[in-house]
């Protein structure tokens, strides 16, 4: 099964992606995670992408499309994949159609997690991520058992660079509305769009996603 997970920043894409990938045994491909890894490693691409991320802007389409095309061509994607945070522009969506045609693959669903703006800012600014296994927590909504320590692997928890300032979080939201929101209409036209209410517990959101995926399989 090949799925796109979309929605505004802080909607819970990464949180749900972990659960979907584990449950359906498909690959979780997050362009945000790929860029953050490149930033940590200090590669040329990471330095370039990092500037855009710090400002809450999108990394240019040519760079993003290039890394996704390369990743989807790997043999492990044949078992099915879940794209988290890609596509984010109409140009990226059209490029994805071409990439998949070239690989004789298709998309089976585009899941949109909808959450109101005021909740999103609170989710982003309170988020903590494990420095080791990348599990996502929240200071209030999803706290670890021991403060600052990952329940799963014991590594330290850290705050993402683009989550520290409310202004950057607001900017990411504005960028989403302008550049990514039009994708909902694009995928609605293709009969692939599934809207999910993301303003509930993560288990309730997952149950709704699962229900929709069962109908597709
Ligand atoms: P990316 O990493 O994709 O960030 P994003 O889209 O802004 O989304 P987030 O990761 O912030 O939120 P999420 O929906 O995954 O929510 P999460 O599960 O963590 O992109 C970062 C940057 O990289 C971009 O700004 C851009 O610069 C660049 N980039 C990436 N892809 C790109 C592309 N295709 N093109 C161009 N540039 C690109 O949850 C958030 C918080 O809420 C957590 O603390 C979590 O614990 C909590 N939470 C989750 N679910 C619930 C729930 N149900 N109830 C209560 N709390 C919850
Ligand atoms: Mg994410
Ligand atoms: Zn961990």
mmCIF file of C-alpha atoms and ligand atoms in Angstrom:
data_model
loop_
_atom_site.group_PDB
_atom_site.id
_atom_site.type_symbol
_atom_site.label_atom_id
_atom_site.label_comp_id
_atom_site.label_asym_id
_atom_site.label_seq_id
_atom_site.Cartn_x
_atom_site.Cartn_y
_atom_site.Cartn_z
ATOM 1 C CA UNK A 1 0.000 0.000 0.000
ATOM 2 C CA UNK A 2 1.343 3.432 -0.979
ATOM 3 C CA UNK A 3 0.074 6.334 1.105
ATOM 4 C CA UNK A 4 0.610 10.090 1.420
ATOM 5 C CA UNK A 5 0.086 11.631 4.851
ATOM 6 C CA UNK A 6 -0.632 15.342 4.715
ATOM 7 C CA UNK A 7 -1.842 18.099 7.032
ATOM 8 C CA UNK A 8 -0.554 21.282 8.647
ATOM 9 C CA UNK A 9 2.616 21.398 10.779
ATOM 10 C CA UNK A 10 1.933 19.827 14.181
ATOM 11 C CA UNK A 11 -1.163 17.919 12.975
ATOM 12 C CA UNK A 12 0.328 14.600 14.067
ATOM 13 C CA UNK A 13 1.711 13.253 10.772
ATOM 14 C CA UNK A 14 4.907 11.906 12.344
ATOM 15 C CA UNK A 15 3.012 10.477 15.331
ATOM 16 C CA UNK A 16 0.506 8.639 13.114
ATOM 17 C CA UNK A 17 3.186 7.621 10.595
ATOM 18 C CA UNK A 18 5.036 5.647 13.284
ATOM 19 C CA UNK A 19 1.814 3.761 14.103
ATOM 20 C CA UNK A 20 0.746 3.179 10.484
ATOM 21 C CA UNK A 21 4.210 2.024 9.353
ATOM 22 C CA UNK A 22 4.461 -0.449 12.254
ATOM 23 C CA UNK A 23 0.943 -1.766 11.806
ATOM 24 C CA UNK A 24 1.010 -2.163 8.013
ATOM 25 C CA UNK A 25 4.743 -2.966 7.723
ATOM 26 C CA UNK A 26 5.379 -0.237 5.188
ATOM 27 C CA UNK A 27 8.266 2.214 4.986
ATOM 28 C CA UNK A 28 7.938 5.620 6.634
ATOM 29 C CA UNK A 29 9.583 8.269 4.456
ATOM 30 C CA UNK A 30 9.631 11.749 6.020
ATOM 31 C CA UNK A 31 11.274 14.524 4.009
ATOM 32 C CA UNK A 32 11.509 16.608 7.210
ATOM 33 C CA UNK A 33 13.449 13.780 8.930
ATOM 34 C CA UNK A 34 15.693 13.365 5.863
ATOM 35 C CA UNK A 35 16.498 17.080 5.862
ATOM 36 C CA UNK A 36 17.126 17.142 9.634
ATOM 37 C CA UNK A 37 19.510 14.195 9.259
ATOM 38 C CA UNK A 38 21.391 16.045 6.492
ATOM 39 C CA UNK A 39 21.579 19.147 8.710
ATOM 40 C CA UNK A 40 23.012 17.054 11.593
ATOM 41 C CA UNK A 41 25.583 15.459 9.293
ATOM 42 C CA UNK A 42 26.525 18.881 7.911
ATOM 43 C CA UNK A 43 26.299 17.835 4.236
ATOM 44 C CA UNK A 44 26.077 20.502 1.491
ATOM 45 C CA UNK A 45 22.402 19.708 0.997
ATOM 46 C CA UNK A 46 21.870 19.918 4.773
ATOM 47 C CA UNK A 47 23.435 23.377 4.962
ATOM 48 C CA UNK A 48 21.259 24.593 2.108
ATOM 49 C CA UNK A 49 18.036 23.010 3.461
ATOM 50 C CA UNK A 50 18.773 24.144 7.029
ATOM 51 C CA UNK A 51 18.535 27.819 6.084
ATOM 52 C CA UNK A 52 15.001 27.371 4.739
ATOM 53 C CA UNK A 53 13.907 25.184 7.655
ATOM 54 C CA UNK A 54 15.141 27.664 10.271
ATOM 55 C CA UNK A 55 12.968 30.323 8.653
ATOM 56 C CA UNK A 56 9.939 28.009 8.425
ATOM 57 C CA UNK A 57 10.084 28.144 4.603
ATOM 58 C CA UNK A 58 9.896 25.215 2.207
ATOM 59 C CA UNK A 59 13.126 23.791 0.818
ATOM 60 C CA UNK A 60 13.144 24.433 -2.986
ATOM 61 C CA UNK A 61 11.177 21.910 -5.065
ATOM 62 C CA UNK A 62 14.118 20.698 -7.173
ATOM 63 C CA UNK A 63 16.103 19.638 -4.086
ATOM 64 C CA UNK A 64 13.097 17.986 -2.417
ATOM 65 C CA UNK A 65 11.865 16.180 -5.531
ATOM 66 C CA UNK A 66 15.405 14.908 -6.164
ATOM 67 C CA UNK A 67 15.791 13.248 -2.762
ATOM 68 C CA UNK A 68 12.324 11.675 -2.902
ATOM 69 C CA UNK A 69 12.858 10.317 -6.429
ATOM 70 C CA UNK A 70 16.112 8.735 -5.269
ATOM 71 C CA UNK A 71 14.513 7.236 -2.147
ATOM 72 C CA UNK A 72 11.442 5.799 -3.919
ATOM 73 C CA UNK A 73 13.666 4.065 -6.474
ATOM 74 C CA UNK A 74 15.234 1.917 -3.703
ATOM 75 C CA UNK A 75 14.045 -1.712 -3.724
ATOM 76 C CA UNK A 76 12.740 -1.586 -0.121
ATOM 77 C CA UNK A 77 9.938 0.772 -1.266
ATOM 78 C CA UNK A 78 8.338 -2.060 -3.244
ATOM 79 C CA UNK A 79 6.782 -3.375 -0.002
ATOM 80 C CA UNK A 80 4.727 -0.159 0.242
ATOM 81 C CA UNK A 81 5.507 3.290 1.586
ATOM 82 C CA UNK A 82 4.078 6.135 3.604
ATOM 83 C CA UNK A 83 5.167 9.612 2.542
ATOM 84 C CA UNK A 84 5.074 12.057 5.481
ATOM 85 C CA UNK A 85 5.439 15.733 4.552
ATOM 86 C CA UNK A 86 5.753 15.179 0.798
ATOM 87 C CA UNK A 87 4.319 16.421 -1.528
ATOM 88 C CA UNK A 88 3.884 19.954 -0.223
ATOM 89 C CA UNK A 89 3.378 21.898 -3.451
ATOM 90 C CA UNK A 90 1.439 21.198 -6.647
ATOM 91 C CA UNK A 91 4.783 20.910 -8.457
ATOM 92 C CA UNK A 92 5.889 18.207 -6.004
ATOM 93 C CA UNK A 93 2.550 16.386 -6.426
ATOM 94 C CA UNK A 94 2.917 16.379 -10.216
ATOM 95 C CA UNK A 95 6.507 15.193 -9.886
ATOM 96 C CA UNK A 96 5.351 12.376 -7.586
ATOM 97 C CA UNK A 97 2.824 11.254 -10.219
ATOM 98 C CA UNK A 98 5.644 11.069 -12.780
ATOM 99 C CA UNK A 99 8.025 9.262 -10.396
ATOM 100 C CA UNK A 100 5.382 6.643 -9.573
ATOM 101 C CA UNK A 101 4.449 6.158 -13.236
ATOM 102 C CA UNK A 102 8.147 5.561 -13.965
ATOM 103 C CA UNK A 103 8.243 2.919 -11.224
ATOM 104 C CA UNK A 104 4.932 1.328 -12.344
ATOM 105 C CA UNK A 105 3.444 2.223 -8.949
ATOM 106 C CA UNK A 106 0.312 4.123 -7.891
ATOM 107 C CA UNK A 107 -0.957 5.956 -4.816
ATOM 108 C CA UNK A 108 -3.756 4.271 -2.890
ATOM 109 C CA UNK A 109 -4.769 7.072 -0.496
ATOM 110 C CA UNK A 110 -3.930 10.589 0.662
ATOM 111 C CA UNK A 111 -4.773 10.982 4.352
ATOM 112 C CA UNK A 112 -5.294 14.554 5.523
ATOM 113 C CA UNK A 113 -5.112 15.129 9.297
ATOM 114 C CA UNK A 114 -7.150 18.240 10.116
ATOM 115 C CA UNK A 115 -6.502 20.232 13.330
ATOM 116 C CA UNK A 116 -7.446 23.867 14.173
ATOM 117 C CA UNK A 117 -4.671 26.517 14.110
ATOM 118 C CA UNK A 118 -4.581 27.370 17.819
ATOM 119 C CA UNK A 119 -4.029 23.710 18.724
ATOM 120 C CA UNK A 120 -1.235 23.394 16.145
ATOM 121 C CA UNK A 121 0.930 26.144 17.660
ATOM 122 C CA UNK A 122 0.648 24.535 21.111
ATOM 123 C CA UNK A 123 1.546 21.122 19.671
ATOM 124 C CA UNK A 124 4.626 22.434 17.843
ATOM 125 C CA UNK A 125 6.061 24.538 20.643
ATOM 126 C CA UNK A 126 5.621 21.732 23.217
ATOM 127 C CA UNK A 127 7.046 18.939 21.040
ATOM 128 C CA UNK A 128 10.105 16.948 22.094
ATOM 129 C CA UNK A 129 11.867 14.394 19.866
ATOM 130 C CA UNK A 130 14.189 11.561 20.912
ATOM 131 C CA UNK A 131 17.765 12.245 19.785
ATOM 132 C CA UNK A 132 18.237 8.494 19.284
ATOM 133 C CA UNK A 133 15.169 6.690 17.897
ATOM 134 C CA UNK A 134 13.272 9.906 16.897
ATOM 135 C CA UNK A 135 10.084 8.989 18.810
ATOM 136 C CA UNK A 136 7.854 12.058 19.181
ATOM 137 C CA UNK A 137 6.656 13.331 22.587
ATOM 138 C CA UNK A 138 4.876 16.420 23.893
ATOM 139 C CA UNK A 139 5.541 18.169 27.204
ATOM 140 C CA UNK A 140 1.832 18.146 28.096
ATOM 141 C CA UNK A 141 -0.020 15.848 25.680
ATOM 142 C CA UNK A 142 2.481 12.996 25.344
ATOM 143 C CA UNK A 143 5.010 13.318 28.195
ATOM 144 C CA UNK A 144 7.773 10.726 28.685
ATOM 145 C CA UNK A 145 7.782 8.696 31.932
ATOM 146 C CA UNK A 146 11.040 10.357 33.050
ATOM 147 C CA UNK A 147 11.462 14.022 32.130
ATOM 148 C CA UNK A 148 13.872 14.557 29.229
ATOM 149 C CA UNK A 149 14.453 10.818 28.627
ATOM 150 C CA UNK A 150 13.015 8.585 25.854
ATOM 151 C CA UNK A 151 10.788 5.763 27.170
ATOM 152 C CA UNK A 152 11.854 3.488 24.326
ATOM 153 C CA UNK A 153 15.636 3.855 24.092
ATOM 154 C CA UNK A 154 16.781 6.014 27.039
ATOM 155 C CA UNK A 155 18.346 8.744 24.828
ATOM 156 C CA UNK A 156 17.846 12.422 25.641
ATOM 157 C CA UNK A 157 14.865 14.357 24.262
ATOM 158 C CA UNK A 158 15.415 17.554 22.312
ATOM 159 C CA UNK A 159 13.375 20.395 20.852
ATOM 160 C CA UNK A 160 13.431 20.913 17.087
ATOM 161 C CA UNK A 161 15.096 24.116 15.876
ATOM 162 C CA UNK A 162 11.958 25.180 14.005
ATOM 163 C CA UNK A 163 9.732 24.671 17.083
ATOM 164 C CA UNK A 164 11.417 27.013 19.558
ATOM 165 C CA UNK A 165 9.968 30.321 18.355
ATOM 166 C CA UNK A 166 6.223 30.936 18.077
ATOM 167 C CA UNK A 167 6.908 33.187 15.074
ATOM 168 C CA UNK A 168 8.591 30.370 13.122
ATOM 169 C CA UNK A 169 5.720 28.026 13.986
ATOM 170 C CA UNK A 170 3.221 30.653 12.758
ATOM 171 C CA UNK A 171 5.245 31.128 9.592
ATOM 172 C CA UNK A 172 5.189 27.387 8.870
ATOM 173 C CA UNK A 173 1.429 27.474 9.233
ATOM 174 C CA UNK A 174 1.143 30.401 6.812
ATOM 175 C CA UNK A 175 3.389 28.608 4.305
ATOM 176 C CA UNK A 176 1.237 25.492 4.650
ATOM 177 C CA UNK A 177 -1.952 27.425 3.901
ATOM 178 C CA UNK A 178 -0.531 29.110 0.843
ATOM 179 C CA UNK A 179 1.500 26.312 -0.723
ATOM 180 C CA UNK A 180 0.288 22.959 0.609
ATOM 181 C CA UNK A 181 -3.444 23.405 1.242
ATOM 182 C CA UNK A 182 -4.203 23.489 -2.544
ATOM 183 C CA UNK A 183 -3.100 19.844 -2.668
ATOM 184 C CA UNK A 184 -6.328 18.816 -0.951
ATOM 185 C CA UNK A 185 -8.317 19.843 -4.024
ATOM 186 C CA UNK A 186 -5.713 18.198 -6.304
ATOM 187 C CA UNK A 187 -6.158 14.822 -4.566
ATOM 188 C CA UNK A 188 -9.915 15.233 -4.123
ATOM 189 C CA UNK A 189 -10.187 15.464 -7.909
ATOM 190 C CA UNK A 190 -8.254 12.208 -8.145
ATOM 191 C CA UNK A 191 -10.597 10.547 -5.641
ATOM 192 C CA UNK A 192 -7.741 9.779 -3.263
ATOM 193 C CA UNK A 193 -8.455 12.194 -0.407
ATOM 194 C CA UNK A 194 -9.417 10.879 3.032
ATOM 195 C CA UNK A 195 -10.079 13.543 5.710
ATOM 196 C CA UNK A 196 -9.450 12.579 9.324
ATOM 197 C CA UNK A 197 -10.253 14.597 12.458
ATOM 198 C CA UNK A 198 -6.878 15.047 14.199
ATOM 199 C CA UNK A 199 -8.181 16.829 17.283
ATOM 200 C CA UNK A 200 -8.601 13.705 19.385
ATOM 201 C CA UNK A 201 -6.282 11.300 21.199
ATOM 202 C CA UNK A 202 -3.593 9.738 19.006
ATOM 203 C CA UNK A 203 -5.232 6.303 19.399
ATOM 204 C CA UNK A 204 -8.613 7.643 18.271
ATOM 205 C CA UNK A 205 -7.023 9.323 15.248
ATOM 206 C CA UNK A 206 -5.228 6.082 14.401
ATOM 207 C CA UNK A 207 -8.483 4.095 14.691
ATOM 208 C CA UNK A 208 -10.127 6.384 12.120
ATOM 209 C CA UNK A 209 -7.152 6.084 9.756
ATOM 210 C CA UNK A 210 -7.171 2.311 10.123
ATOM 211 C CA UNK A 211 -10.893 2.157 9.375
ATOM 212 C CA UNK A 212 -10.346 4.106 6.166
ATOM 213 C CA UNK A 213 -7.368 1.993 5.126
ATOM 214 C CA UNK A 214 -9.265 -1.259 5.684
ATOM 215 C CA UNK A 215 -11.863 -0.014 3.212
ATOM 216 C CA UNK A 216 -9.164 0.664 0.619
ATOM 217 C CA UNK A 217 -7.172 -2.566 0.965
HETATM 218 P P1 LIG B 1 8.372 18.490 8.663
HETATM 219 O O1 LIG B 1 9.344 17.808 9.533
HETATM 220 O O2 LIG B 1 7.590 17.707 7.705
HETATM 221 O O3 LIG B 1 7.424 19.344 9.602
HETATM 222 P P2 LIG B 1 5.894 19.798 9.451
HETATM 223 O O4 LIG B 1 5.136 19.464 8.250
HETATM 224 O O5 LIG B 1 5.951 21.220 9.821
HETATM 225 O O6 LIG B 1 5.143 18.895 10.446
HETATM 226 P P3 LIG B 1 5.628 18.573 11.853
HETATM 227 O O7 LIG B 1 6.663 17.503 11.822
HETATM 228 O O8 LIG B 1 5.929 19.843 12.572
HETATM 229 O O9 LIG B 1 4.280 18.016 12.503
HETATM 230 P P4 LIG B 1 3.623 16.588 12.429
HETATM 231 O O10 LIG B 1 2.359 16.707 11.645
HETATM 232 O O11 LIG B 1 4.580 15.532 12.033
HETATM 233 O O12 LIG B 1 3.217 16.424 13.952
HETATM 234 P P5 LIG B 1 3.837 15.477 15.122
HETATM 235 O O13 LIG B 1 3.378 14.066 14.925
HETATM 236 O O14 LIG B 1 5.283 15.726 15.300
HETATM 237 O O15 LIG B 1 9.121 19.657 7.867
HETATM 238 C C1 LIG B 1 10.019 20.523 8.493
HETATM 239 C C2 LIG B 1 10.649 21.451 7.473
HETATM 240 O O16 LIG B 1 11.381 20.689 6.502
HETATM 241 C C3 LIG B 1 9.670 22.293 6.654
HETATM 242 O O17 LIG B 1 9.297 23.479 7.320
HETATM 243 C C4 LIG B 1 10.492 22.542 5.385
HETATM 244 O O18 LIG B 1 11.444 23.580 5.598
HETATM 245 C C5 LIG B 1 11.243 21.240 5.193
HETATM 246 N N1 LIG B 1 10.493 20.300 4.341
HETATM 247 C C6 LIG B 1 10.036 19.055 4.704
HETATM 248 N N2 LIG B 1 9.387 18.469 3.696
HETATM 249 C C7 LIG B 1 9.417 19.344 2.669
HETATM 250 C C8 LIG B 1 8.887 19.331 1.348
HETATM 251 N N3 LIG B 1 8.170 18.283 0.868
HETATM 252 N N4 LIG B 1 9.103 20.404 0.543
HETATM 253 C C9 LIG B 1 9.825 21.454 0.989
HETATM 254 N N5 LIG B 1 10.332 21.558 2.223
HETATM 255 C C10 LIG B 1 10.134 20.508 3.061
HETATM 256 O O19 LIG B 1 3.014 16.053 16.362
HETATM 257 C C11 LIG B 1 3.225 17.368 16.828
HETATM 258 C C12 LIG B 1 3.120 17.403 18.368
HETATM 259 O O20 LIG B 1 1.786 17.115 18.757
HETATM 260 C C13 LIG B 1 4.002 16.355 19.074
HETATM 261 O O21 LIG B 1 4.517 16.915 20.248
HETATM 262 C C14 LIG B 1 3.037 15.201 19.382
HETATM 263 O O22 LIG B 1 3.405 14.490 20.544
HETATM 264 C C15 LIG B 1 1.721 15.947 19.586
HETATM 265 N N6 LIG B 1 0.564 15.171 19.124
HETATM 266 C C16 LIG B 1 0.480 14.404 17.989
HETATM 267 N N7 LIG B 1 -0.750 13.850 17.893
HETATM 268 C C17 LIG B 1 -1.459 14.303 18.978
HETATM 269 C C18 LIG B 1 -2.806 14.096 19.429
HETATM 270 N N8 LIG B 1 -3.676 13.345 18.747
HETATM 271 N N9 LIG B 1 -3.192 14.740 20.572
HETATM 272 C C19 LIG B 1 -2.324 15.528 21.267
HETATM 273 N N10 LIG B 1 -1.031 15.753 20.896
HETATM 274 C C20 LIG B 1 -0.616 15.145 19.749
HETATM 275 MG MG1 LIG B 2 6.595 15.533 11.374
HETATM 276 ZN ZN1 LIG B 3 14.344 6.993 21.725
#
